[in-house]
GROMACS .gro file of C-alpha atoms in nm:
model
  233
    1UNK     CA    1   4.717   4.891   2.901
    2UNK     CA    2   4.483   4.814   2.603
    3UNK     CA    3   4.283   4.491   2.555
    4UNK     CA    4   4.498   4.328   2.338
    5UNK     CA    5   4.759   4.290   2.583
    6UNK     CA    6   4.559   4.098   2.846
    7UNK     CA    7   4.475   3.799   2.503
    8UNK     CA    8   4.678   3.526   2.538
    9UNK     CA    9   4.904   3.457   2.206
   10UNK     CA   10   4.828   3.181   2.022
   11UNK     CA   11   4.979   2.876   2.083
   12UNK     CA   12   5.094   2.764   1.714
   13UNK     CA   13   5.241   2.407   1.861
   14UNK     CA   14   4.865   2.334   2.038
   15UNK     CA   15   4.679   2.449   1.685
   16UNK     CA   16   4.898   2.235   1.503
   17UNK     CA   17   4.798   1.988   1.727
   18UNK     CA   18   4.425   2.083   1.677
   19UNK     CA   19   4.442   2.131   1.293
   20UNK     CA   20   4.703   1.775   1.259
   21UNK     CA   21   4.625   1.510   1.489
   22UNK     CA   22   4.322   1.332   1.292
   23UNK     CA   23   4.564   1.362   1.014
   24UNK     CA   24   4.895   1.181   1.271
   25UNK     CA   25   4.586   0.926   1.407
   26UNK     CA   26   4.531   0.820   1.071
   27UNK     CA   27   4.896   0.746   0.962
   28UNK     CA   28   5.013   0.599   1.251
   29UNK     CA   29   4.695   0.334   1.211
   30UNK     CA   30   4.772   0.286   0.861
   31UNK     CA   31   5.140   0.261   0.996
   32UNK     CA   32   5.004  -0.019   1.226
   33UNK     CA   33   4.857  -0.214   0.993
   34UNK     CA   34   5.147  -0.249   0.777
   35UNK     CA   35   5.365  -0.315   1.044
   36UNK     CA   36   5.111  -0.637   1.120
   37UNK     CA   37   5.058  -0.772   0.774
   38UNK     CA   38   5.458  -0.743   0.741
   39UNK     CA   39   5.479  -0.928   1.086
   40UNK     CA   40   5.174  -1.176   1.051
   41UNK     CA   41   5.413  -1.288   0.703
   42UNK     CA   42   5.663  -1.395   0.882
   43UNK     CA   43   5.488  -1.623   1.078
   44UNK     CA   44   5.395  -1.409   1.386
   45UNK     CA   45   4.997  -1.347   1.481
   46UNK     CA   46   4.856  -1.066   1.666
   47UNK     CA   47   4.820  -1.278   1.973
   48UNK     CA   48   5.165  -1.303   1.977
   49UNK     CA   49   5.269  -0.981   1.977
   50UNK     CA   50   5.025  -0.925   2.245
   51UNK     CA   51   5.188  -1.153   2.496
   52UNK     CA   52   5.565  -1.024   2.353
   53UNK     CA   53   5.421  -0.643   2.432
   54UNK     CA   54   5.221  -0.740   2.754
   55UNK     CA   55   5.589  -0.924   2.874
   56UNK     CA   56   5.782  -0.593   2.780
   57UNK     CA   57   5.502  -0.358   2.929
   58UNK     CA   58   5.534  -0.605   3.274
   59UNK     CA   59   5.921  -0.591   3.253
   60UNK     CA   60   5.901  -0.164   3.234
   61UNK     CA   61   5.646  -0.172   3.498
   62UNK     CA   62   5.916  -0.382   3.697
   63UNK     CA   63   6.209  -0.167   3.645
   64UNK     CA   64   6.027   0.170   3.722
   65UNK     CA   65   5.941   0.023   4.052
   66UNK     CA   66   6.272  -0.050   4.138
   67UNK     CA   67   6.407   0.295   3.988
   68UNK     CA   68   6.110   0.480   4.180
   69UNK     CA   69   6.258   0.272   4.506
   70UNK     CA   70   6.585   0.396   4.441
   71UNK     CA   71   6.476   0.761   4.381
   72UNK     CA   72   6.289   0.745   4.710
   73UNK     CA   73   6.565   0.593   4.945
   74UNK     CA   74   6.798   0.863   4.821
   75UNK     CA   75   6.559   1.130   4.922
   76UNK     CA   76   6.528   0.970   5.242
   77UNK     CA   77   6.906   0.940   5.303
   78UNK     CA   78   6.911   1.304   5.240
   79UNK     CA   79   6.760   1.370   5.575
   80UNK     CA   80   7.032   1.223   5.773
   81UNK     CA   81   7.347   1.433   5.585
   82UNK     CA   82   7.544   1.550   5.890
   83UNK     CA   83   7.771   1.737   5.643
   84UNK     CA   84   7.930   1.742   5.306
   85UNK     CA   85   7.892   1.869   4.985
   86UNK     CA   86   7.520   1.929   4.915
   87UNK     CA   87   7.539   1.981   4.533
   88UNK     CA   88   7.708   1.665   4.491
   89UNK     CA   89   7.384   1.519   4.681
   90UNK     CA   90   7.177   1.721   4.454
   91UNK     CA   91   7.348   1.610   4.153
   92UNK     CA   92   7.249   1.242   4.268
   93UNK     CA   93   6.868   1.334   4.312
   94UNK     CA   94   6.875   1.496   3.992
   95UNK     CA   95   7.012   1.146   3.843
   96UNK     CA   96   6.738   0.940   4.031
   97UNK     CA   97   6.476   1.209   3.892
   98UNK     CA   98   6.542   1.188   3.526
   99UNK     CA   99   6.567   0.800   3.546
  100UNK     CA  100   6.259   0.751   3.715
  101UNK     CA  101   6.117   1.001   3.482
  102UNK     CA  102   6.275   0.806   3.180
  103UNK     CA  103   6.149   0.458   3.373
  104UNK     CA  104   5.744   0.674   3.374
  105UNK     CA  105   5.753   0.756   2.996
  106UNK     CA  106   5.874   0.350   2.926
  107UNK     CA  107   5.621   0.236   3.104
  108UNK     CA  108   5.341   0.470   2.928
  109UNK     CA  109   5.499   0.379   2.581
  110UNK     CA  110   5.469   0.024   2.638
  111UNK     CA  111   5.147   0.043   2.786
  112UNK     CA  112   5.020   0.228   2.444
  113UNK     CA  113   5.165  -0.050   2.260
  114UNK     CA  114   4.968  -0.282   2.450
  115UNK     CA  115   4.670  -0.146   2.389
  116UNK     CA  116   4.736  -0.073   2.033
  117UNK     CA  117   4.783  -0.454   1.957
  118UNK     CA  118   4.507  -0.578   2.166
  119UNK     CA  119   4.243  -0.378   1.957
  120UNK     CA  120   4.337  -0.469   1.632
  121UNK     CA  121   4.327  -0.852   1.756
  122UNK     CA  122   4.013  -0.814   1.877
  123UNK     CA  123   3.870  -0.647   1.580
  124UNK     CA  124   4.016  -0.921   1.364
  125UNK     CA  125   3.856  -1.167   1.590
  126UNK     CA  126   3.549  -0.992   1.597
  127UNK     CA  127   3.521  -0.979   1.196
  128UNK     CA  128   3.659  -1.357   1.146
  129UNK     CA  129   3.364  -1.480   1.389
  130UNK     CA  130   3.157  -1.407   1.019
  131UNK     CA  131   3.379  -1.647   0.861
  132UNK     CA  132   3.303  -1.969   1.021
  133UNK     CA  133   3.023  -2.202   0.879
  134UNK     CA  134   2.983  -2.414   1.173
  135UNK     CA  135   2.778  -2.280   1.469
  136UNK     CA  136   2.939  -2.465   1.753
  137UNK     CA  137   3.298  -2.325   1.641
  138UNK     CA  138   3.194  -1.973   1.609
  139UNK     CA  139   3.033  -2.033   1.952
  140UNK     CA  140   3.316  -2.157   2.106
  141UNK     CA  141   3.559  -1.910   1.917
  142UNK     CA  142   3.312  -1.593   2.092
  143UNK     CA  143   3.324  -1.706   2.422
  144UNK     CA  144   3.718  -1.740   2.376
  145UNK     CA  145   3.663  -1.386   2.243
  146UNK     CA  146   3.467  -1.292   2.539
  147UNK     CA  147   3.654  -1.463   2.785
  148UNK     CA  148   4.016  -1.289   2.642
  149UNK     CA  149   3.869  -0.952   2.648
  150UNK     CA  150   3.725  -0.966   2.986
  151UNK     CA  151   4.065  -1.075   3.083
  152UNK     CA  152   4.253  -0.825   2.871
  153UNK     CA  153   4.010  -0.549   3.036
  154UNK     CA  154   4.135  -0.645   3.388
  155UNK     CA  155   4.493  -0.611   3.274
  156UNK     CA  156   4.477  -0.276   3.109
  157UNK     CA  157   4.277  -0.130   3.395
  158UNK     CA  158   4.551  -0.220   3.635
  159UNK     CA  159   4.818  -0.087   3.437
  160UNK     CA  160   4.644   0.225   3.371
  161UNK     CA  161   4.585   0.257   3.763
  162UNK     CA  162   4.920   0.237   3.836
  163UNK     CA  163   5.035   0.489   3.529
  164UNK     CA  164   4.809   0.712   3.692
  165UNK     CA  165   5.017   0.707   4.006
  166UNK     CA  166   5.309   0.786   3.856
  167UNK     CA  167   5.332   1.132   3.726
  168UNK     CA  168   5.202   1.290   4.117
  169UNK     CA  169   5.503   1.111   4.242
  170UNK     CA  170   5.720   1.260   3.979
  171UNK     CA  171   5.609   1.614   4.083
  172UNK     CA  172   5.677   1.531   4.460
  173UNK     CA  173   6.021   1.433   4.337
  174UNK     CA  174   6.044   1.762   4.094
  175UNK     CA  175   5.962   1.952   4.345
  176UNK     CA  176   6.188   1.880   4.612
  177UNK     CA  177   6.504   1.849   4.313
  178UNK     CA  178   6.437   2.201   4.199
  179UNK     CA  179   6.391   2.370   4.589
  180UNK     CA  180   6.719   2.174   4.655
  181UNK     CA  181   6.888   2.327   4.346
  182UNK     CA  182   6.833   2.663   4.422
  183UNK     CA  183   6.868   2.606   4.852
  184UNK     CA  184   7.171   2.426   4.899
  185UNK     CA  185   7.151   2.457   5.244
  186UNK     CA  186   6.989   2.300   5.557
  187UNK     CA  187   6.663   2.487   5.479
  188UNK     CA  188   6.632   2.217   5.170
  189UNK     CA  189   6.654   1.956   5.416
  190UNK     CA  190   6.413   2.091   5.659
  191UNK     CA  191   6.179   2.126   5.374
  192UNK     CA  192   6.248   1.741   5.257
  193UNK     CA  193   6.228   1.623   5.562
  194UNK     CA  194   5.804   1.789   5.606
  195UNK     CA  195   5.757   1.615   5.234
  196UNK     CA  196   5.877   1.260   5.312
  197UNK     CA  197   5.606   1.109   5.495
  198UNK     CA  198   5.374   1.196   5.177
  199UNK     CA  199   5.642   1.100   4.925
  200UNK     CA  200   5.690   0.728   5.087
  201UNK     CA  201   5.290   0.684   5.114
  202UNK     CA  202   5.327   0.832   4.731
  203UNK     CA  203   5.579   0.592   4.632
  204UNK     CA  204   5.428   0.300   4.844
  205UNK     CA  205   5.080   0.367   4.681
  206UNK     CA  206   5.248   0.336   4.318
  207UNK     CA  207   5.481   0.073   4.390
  208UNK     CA  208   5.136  -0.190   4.513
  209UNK     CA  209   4.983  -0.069   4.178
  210UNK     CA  210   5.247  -0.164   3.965
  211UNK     CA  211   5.273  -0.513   4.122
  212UNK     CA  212   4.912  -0.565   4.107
  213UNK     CA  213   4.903  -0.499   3.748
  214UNK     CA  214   5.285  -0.703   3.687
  215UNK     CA  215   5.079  -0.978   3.836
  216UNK     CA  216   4.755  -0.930   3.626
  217UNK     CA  217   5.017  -0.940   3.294
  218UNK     CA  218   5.161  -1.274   3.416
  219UNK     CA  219   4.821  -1.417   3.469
  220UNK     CA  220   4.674  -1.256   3.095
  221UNK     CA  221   5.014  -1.442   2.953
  222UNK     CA  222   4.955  -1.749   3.102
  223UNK     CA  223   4.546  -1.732   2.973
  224UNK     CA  224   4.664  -1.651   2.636
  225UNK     CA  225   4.946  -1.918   2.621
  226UNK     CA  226   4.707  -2.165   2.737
  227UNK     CA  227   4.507  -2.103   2.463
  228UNK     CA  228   4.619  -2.405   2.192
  229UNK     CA  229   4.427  -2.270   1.902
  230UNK     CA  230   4.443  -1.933   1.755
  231UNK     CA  231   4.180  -1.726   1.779
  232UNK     CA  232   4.141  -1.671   1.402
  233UNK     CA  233   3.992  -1.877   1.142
   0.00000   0.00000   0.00000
């Protein structure tokens, strides 16, 4: 065998990737800032999209809990079938997988879109600081900055933490749908039955994130809706 068949082809998609993402970065922020200017026209400010976006991101982070809830008490149920069709209880896990895998990929978009909006605020507030003529006001409007961001930091952290969590659950749950595919018989349940205990703690762990960072978006709402002014000049 000569040398050339141990190298690795190239991978076209990831060189595209290599050769086109600065290029996709820069469009989709010039993409961005259209979509703002055409928003902030018709009467609606950064700050609130951010609370619209941080509401959406809670409401996906609320559904995929459920969903991920659902997936796992399904798996459970499995070890107790006494008899029956076992492909019809596949099909079922392999429903509860690609929702909870549709619920994962929500929750990431949304958590993106987050982000996206809070950094273009904050830049905005950072460059309209320049604009005010009266010391106290710009001193006021910083520590609003300050305060927002440090806020805002707390929230993203805890969404991120519990996105995290999510796709080593999803492999657990892969895992155990494809072994079941291909071993419809009780040997699939032994096998599910040696994986639970690690699944629930799985599931358990992502399920406290999620709330912890649901509750960290209600509380950033409530800070930014409490805010009377806006933030810009």
């Amino acid at each position: 065998m000569n040398k050339s068949s141990d190298t690795k082809p190239i991978s076209f998609a990831a060189l595209g990737r290599q050769l086109f993402s600065p290029l996709a970065r820069y469009l989709i922020s010039k993409c961005q800032k259209i979509y703002f200017r055409a928003v902030e026209s018709a009467g609606h400010h950064k700050r609130d999209i951010l609370v619209a976006r941080v509401e959406s991101a809670r409401d996906s982070l609320e559904e995929a809990k459920e969903q991920f809830q659902s997936a796992l008490d399904k798996f459970s149920a499995l070890t107790y079938f006494q008899g029956g069709e076992l492909e019809d209880m596949y099909r079922q896990l392999k429903v509860e997988f690609d929702y909870s895998k549709a619920k994962a990929l929500a929750v990431k978009d949304r958590i993106a879109a987050v982000q996206d909006v809070a950094e273009a605020l904050f830049a905005e507030w950072e460059e309209e600081l320049e604009q005010y003529t009266n010391r106290s006001l710009r001193s006021s409007s910083r520590q609003k900055l300050k305060l927002t961001q440090q806020h805002y930091g707390q929230l993203i952290s805890a969404m991120r933490r519990a996105e995290g969590k999510i796709e080593p659950v999803l492999r657990v749950f892969q895992d155990q749908v494809l072994f079941l595919k291909h071993n419809l018989n009780a040997k699939a349940i032994t096998s599910l039955e040696h994986e639970l205990v690690a699944m629930t703690v799985g599931v358990a762990g992502l399920i406290s994130a999620m709330e912890r960072s649901i509750n960290r978006a209600n509380d950033f709402m409530h800070s930014l809706n409490g805010q009377k002014a806006l933030p810009s000049s």
